[in-house]
CSV table of C-alpha atoms in Angstrom, one decimal:
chain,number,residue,atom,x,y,z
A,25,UNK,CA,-0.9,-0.2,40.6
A,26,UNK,CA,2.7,0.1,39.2
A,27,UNK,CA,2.7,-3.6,39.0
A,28,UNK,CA,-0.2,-3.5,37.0
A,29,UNK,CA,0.2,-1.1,34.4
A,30,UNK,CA,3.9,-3.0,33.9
A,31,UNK,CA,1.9,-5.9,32.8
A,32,UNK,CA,-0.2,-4.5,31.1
A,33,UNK,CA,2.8,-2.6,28.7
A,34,UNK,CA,4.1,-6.0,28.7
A,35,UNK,CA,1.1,-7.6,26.8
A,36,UNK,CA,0.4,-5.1,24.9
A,37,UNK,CA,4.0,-5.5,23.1
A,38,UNK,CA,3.5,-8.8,22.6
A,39,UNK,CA,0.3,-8.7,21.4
A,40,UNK,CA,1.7,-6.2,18.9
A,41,UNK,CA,4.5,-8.1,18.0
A,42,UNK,CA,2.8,-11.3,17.4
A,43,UNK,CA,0.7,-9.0,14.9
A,44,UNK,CA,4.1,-8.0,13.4
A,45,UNK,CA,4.9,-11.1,13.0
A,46,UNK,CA,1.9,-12.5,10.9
A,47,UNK,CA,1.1,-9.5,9.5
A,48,UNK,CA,4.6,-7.7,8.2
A,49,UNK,CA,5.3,-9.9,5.1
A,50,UNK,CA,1.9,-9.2,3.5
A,51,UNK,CA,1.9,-5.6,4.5
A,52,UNK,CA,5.7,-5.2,2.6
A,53,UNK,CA,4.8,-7.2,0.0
A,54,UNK,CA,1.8,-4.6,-0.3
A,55,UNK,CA,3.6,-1.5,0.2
A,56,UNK,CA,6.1,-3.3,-2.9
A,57,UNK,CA,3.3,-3.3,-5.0
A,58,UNK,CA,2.3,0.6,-4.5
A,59,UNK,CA,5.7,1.8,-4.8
A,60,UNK,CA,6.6,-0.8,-7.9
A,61,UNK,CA,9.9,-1.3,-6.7
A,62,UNK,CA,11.9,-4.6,-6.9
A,63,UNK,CA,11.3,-6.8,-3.8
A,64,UNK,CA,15.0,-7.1,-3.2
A,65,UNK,CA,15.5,-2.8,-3.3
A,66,UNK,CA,12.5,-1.9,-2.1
A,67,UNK,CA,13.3,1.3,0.3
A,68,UNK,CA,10.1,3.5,-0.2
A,69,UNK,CA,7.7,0.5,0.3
A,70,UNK,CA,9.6,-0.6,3.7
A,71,UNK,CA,9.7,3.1,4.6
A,72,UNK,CA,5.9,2.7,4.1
A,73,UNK,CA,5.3,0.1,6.1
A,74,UNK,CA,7.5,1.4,9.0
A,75,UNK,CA,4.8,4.3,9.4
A,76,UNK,CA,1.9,1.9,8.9
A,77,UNK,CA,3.5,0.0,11.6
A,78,UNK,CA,4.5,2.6,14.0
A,79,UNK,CA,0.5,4.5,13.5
A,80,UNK,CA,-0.8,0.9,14.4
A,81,UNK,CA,1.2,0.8,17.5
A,82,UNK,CA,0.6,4.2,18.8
A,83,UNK,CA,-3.3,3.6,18.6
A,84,UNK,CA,-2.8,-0.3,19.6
A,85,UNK,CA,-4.7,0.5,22.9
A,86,UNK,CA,-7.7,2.4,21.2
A,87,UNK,CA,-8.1,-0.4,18.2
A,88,UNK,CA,-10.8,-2.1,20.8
A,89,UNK,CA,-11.9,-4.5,18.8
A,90,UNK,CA,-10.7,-3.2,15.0
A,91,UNK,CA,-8.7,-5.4,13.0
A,92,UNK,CA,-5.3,-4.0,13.5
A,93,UNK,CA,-4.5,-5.3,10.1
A,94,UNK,CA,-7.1,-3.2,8.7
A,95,UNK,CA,-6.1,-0.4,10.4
A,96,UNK,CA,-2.1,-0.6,9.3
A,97,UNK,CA,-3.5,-1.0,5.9
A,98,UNK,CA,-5.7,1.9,5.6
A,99,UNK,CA,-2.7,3.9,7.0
A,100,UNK,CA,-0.2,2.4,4.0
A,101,UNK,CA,-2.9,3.6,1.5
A,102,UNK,CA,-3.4,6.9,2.6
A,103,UNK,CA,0.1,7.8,3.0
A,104,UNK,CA,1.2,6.3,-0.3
A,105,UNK,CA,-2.0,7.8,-1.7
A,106,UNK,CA,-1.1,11.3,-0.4
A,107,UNK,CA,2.9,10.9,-0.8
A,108,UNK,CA,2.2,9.8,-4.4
A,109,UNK,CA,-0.2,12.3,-5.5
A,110,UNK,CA,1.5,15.3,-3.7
A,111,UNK,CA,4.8,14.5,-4.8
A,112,UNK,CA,4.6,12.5,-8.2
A,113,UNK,CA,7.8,13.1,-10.2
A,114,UNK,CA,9.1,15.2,-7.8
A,115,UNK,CA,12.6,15.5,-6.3
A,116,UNK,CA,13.8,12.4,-5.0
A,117,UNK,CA,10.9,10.4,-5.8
A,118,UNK,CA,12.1,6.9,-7.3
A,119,UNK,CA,10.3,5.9,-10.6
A,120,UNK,CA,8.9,2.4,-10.4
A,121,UNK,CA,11.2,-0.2,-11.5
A,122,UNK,CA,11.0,-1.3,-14.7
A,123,UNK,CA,10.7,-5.3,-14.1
A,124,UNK,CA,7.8,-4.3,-11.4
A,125,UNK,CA,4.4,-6.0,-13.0
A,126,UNK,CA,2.9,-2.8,-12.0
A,127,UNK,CA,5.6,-0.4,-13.4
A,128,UNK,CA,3.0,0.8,-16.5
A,129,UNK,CA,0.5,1.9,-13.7
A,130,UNK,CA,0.6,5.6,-12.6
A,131,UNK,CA,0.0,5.9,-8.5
A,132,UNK,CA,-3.2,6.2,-8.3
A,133,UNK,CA,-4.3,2.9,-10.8
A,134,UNK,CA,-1.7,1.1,-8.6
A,135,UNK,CA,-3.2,1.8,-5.5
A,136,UNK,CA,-6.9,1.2,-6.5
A,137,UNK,CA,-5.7,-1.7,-8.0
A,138,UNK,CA,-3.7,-3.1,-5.3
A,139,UNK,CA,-6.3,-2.3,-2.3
A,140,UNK,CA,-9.0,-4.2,-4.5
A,141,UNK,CA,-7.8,-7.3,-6.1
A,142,UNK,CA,-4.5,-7.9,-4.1
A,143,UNK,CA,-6.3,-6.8,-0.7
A,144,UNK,CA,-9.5,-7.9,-1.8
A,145,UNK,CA,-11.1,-4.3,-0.5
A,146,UNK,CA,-14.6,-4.1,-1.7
A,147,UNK,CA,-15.3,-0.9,-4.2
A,148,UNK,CA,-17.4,0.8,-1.6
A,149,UNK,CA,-14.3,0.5,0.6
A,150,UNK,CA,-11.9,1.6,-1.5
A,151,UNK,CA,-14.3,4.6,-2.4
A,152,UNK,CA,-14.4,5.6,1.2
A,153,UNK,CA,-11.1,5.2,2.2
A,154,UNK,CA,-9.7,7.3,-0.8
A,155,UNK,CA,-12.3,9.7,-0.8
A,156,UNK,CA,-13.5,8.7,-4.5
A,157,UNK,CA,-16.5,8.3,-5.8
A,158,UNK,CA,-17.3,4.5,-6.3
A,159,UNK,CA,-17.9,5.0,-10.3
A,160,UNK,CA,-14.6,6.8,-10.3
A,161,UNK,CA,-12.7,3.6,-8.1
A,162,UNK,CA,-14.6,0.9,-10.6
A,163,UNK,CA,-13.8,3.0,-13.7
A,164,UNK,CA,-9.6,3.0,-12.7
A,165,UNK,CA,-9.4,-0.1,-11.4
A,166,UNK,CA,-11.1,-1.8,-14.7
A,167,UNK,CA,-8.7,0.6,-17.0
A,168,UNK,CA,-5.1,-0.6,-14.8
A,169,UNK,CA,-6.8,-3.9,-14.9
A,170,UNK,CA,-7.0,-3.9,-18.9
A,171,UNK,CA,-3.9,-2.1,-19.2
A,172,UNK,CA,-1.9,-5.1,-17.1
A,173,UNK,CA,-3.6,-7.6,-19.2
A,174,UNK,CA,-3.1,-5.8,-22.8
A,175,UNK,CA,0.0,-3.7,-21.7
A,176,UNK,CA,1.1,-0.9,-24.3
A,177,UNK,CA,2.9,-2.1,-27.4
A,178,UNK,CA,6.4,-0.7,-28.0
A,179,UNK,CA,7.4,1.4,-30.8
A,180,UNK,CA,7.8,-0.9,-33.9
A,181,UNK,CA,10.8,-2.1,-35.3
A,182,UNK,CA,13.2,-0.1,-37.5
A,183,UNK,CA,13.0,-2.4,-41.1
A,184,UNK,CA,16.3,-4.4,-41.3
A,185,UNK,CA,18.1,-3.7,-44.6
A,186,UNK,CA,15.1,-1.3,-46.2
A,187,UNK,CA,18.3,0.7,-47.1
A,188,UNK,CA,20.3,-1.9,-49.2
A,189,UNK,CA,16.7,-2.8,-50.8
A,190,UNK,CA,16.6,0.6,-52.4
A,191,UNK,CA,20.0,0.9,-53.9
């Protein structure tokens, strides 16, 4: 029985890590994304994914049959979803980095948008999982969408020599 149950610990951590191992990169790069930090200083997104990772483990045994990738997702967007709109602006919380694609995006447009066009999450999905209504998830995800691809313009530019021109 011992013997048994030995083997059986023994796949299930290398079934796990085999799942690490295919599925970590994408799941960083995701949790870069939601935060907006720079993929090179990206603390809070591997913080993120450490959770995701360590949830997915603990229920490993009770997935039966769930995409485990799936499941570690969901986690990342809840928890960002809840640390980000609990906590936004609050002590210790990094601002995005400016270079970040995504850095013009408030939390909640950055998640929708990530979990639907970089996870390819259908609307109803996304709706469910963030506990949104599915107008409400199409609505933010169209207005970060046009906001990426018309971002904000800058304040204009002073007028060089519009002093000297008056004297």
């Amino acid at each position: 029985m011992r013997e048994r149950h030995a083997f059986q610990d023994v796949r299930r951590v290398r079934e796990f890590e085999a799942f690490v191992a295919g599925a970590a990169g994408r799941l960083l790069h995701t949790a870069t994304l939601l935060t907006a930090e720079a993929p090179a200083d990206n603390p809070r997104a591997r913080r993120l994914l450490t959770l995701a990772l360590a949830h997915t483990y603990a229920g490993w045994d009770r997935l039966r049959g769930e995409d485990p990738y799936d499941h570690a997702r969901q986690y990342l967007a809840t928890r960002f979803a809840r640390e980000a709109w609990h906590h936004h602006g609050g002590p210790g919380r990094s601002r995005p980095h400016p270079d970040s694609p995504l850095a013009v995006l408030g939390p909640q447009e950055r998640l929708i948008l990530v979990v639907r066009l970089y996870e390819g999450v259908a609307e109803e999905q996304t709706a469910a999982l963030l506990g949104l209504p599915l107008e409400r998830v199409r609505t933010i995800c169209d207005r970060a969408t046009a906001t990426l691809l018309h971002p904000p313009r800058g304040p204009a530019p002073a007028a060089v020599g519009a002093g000297a021109a008056a004297s």
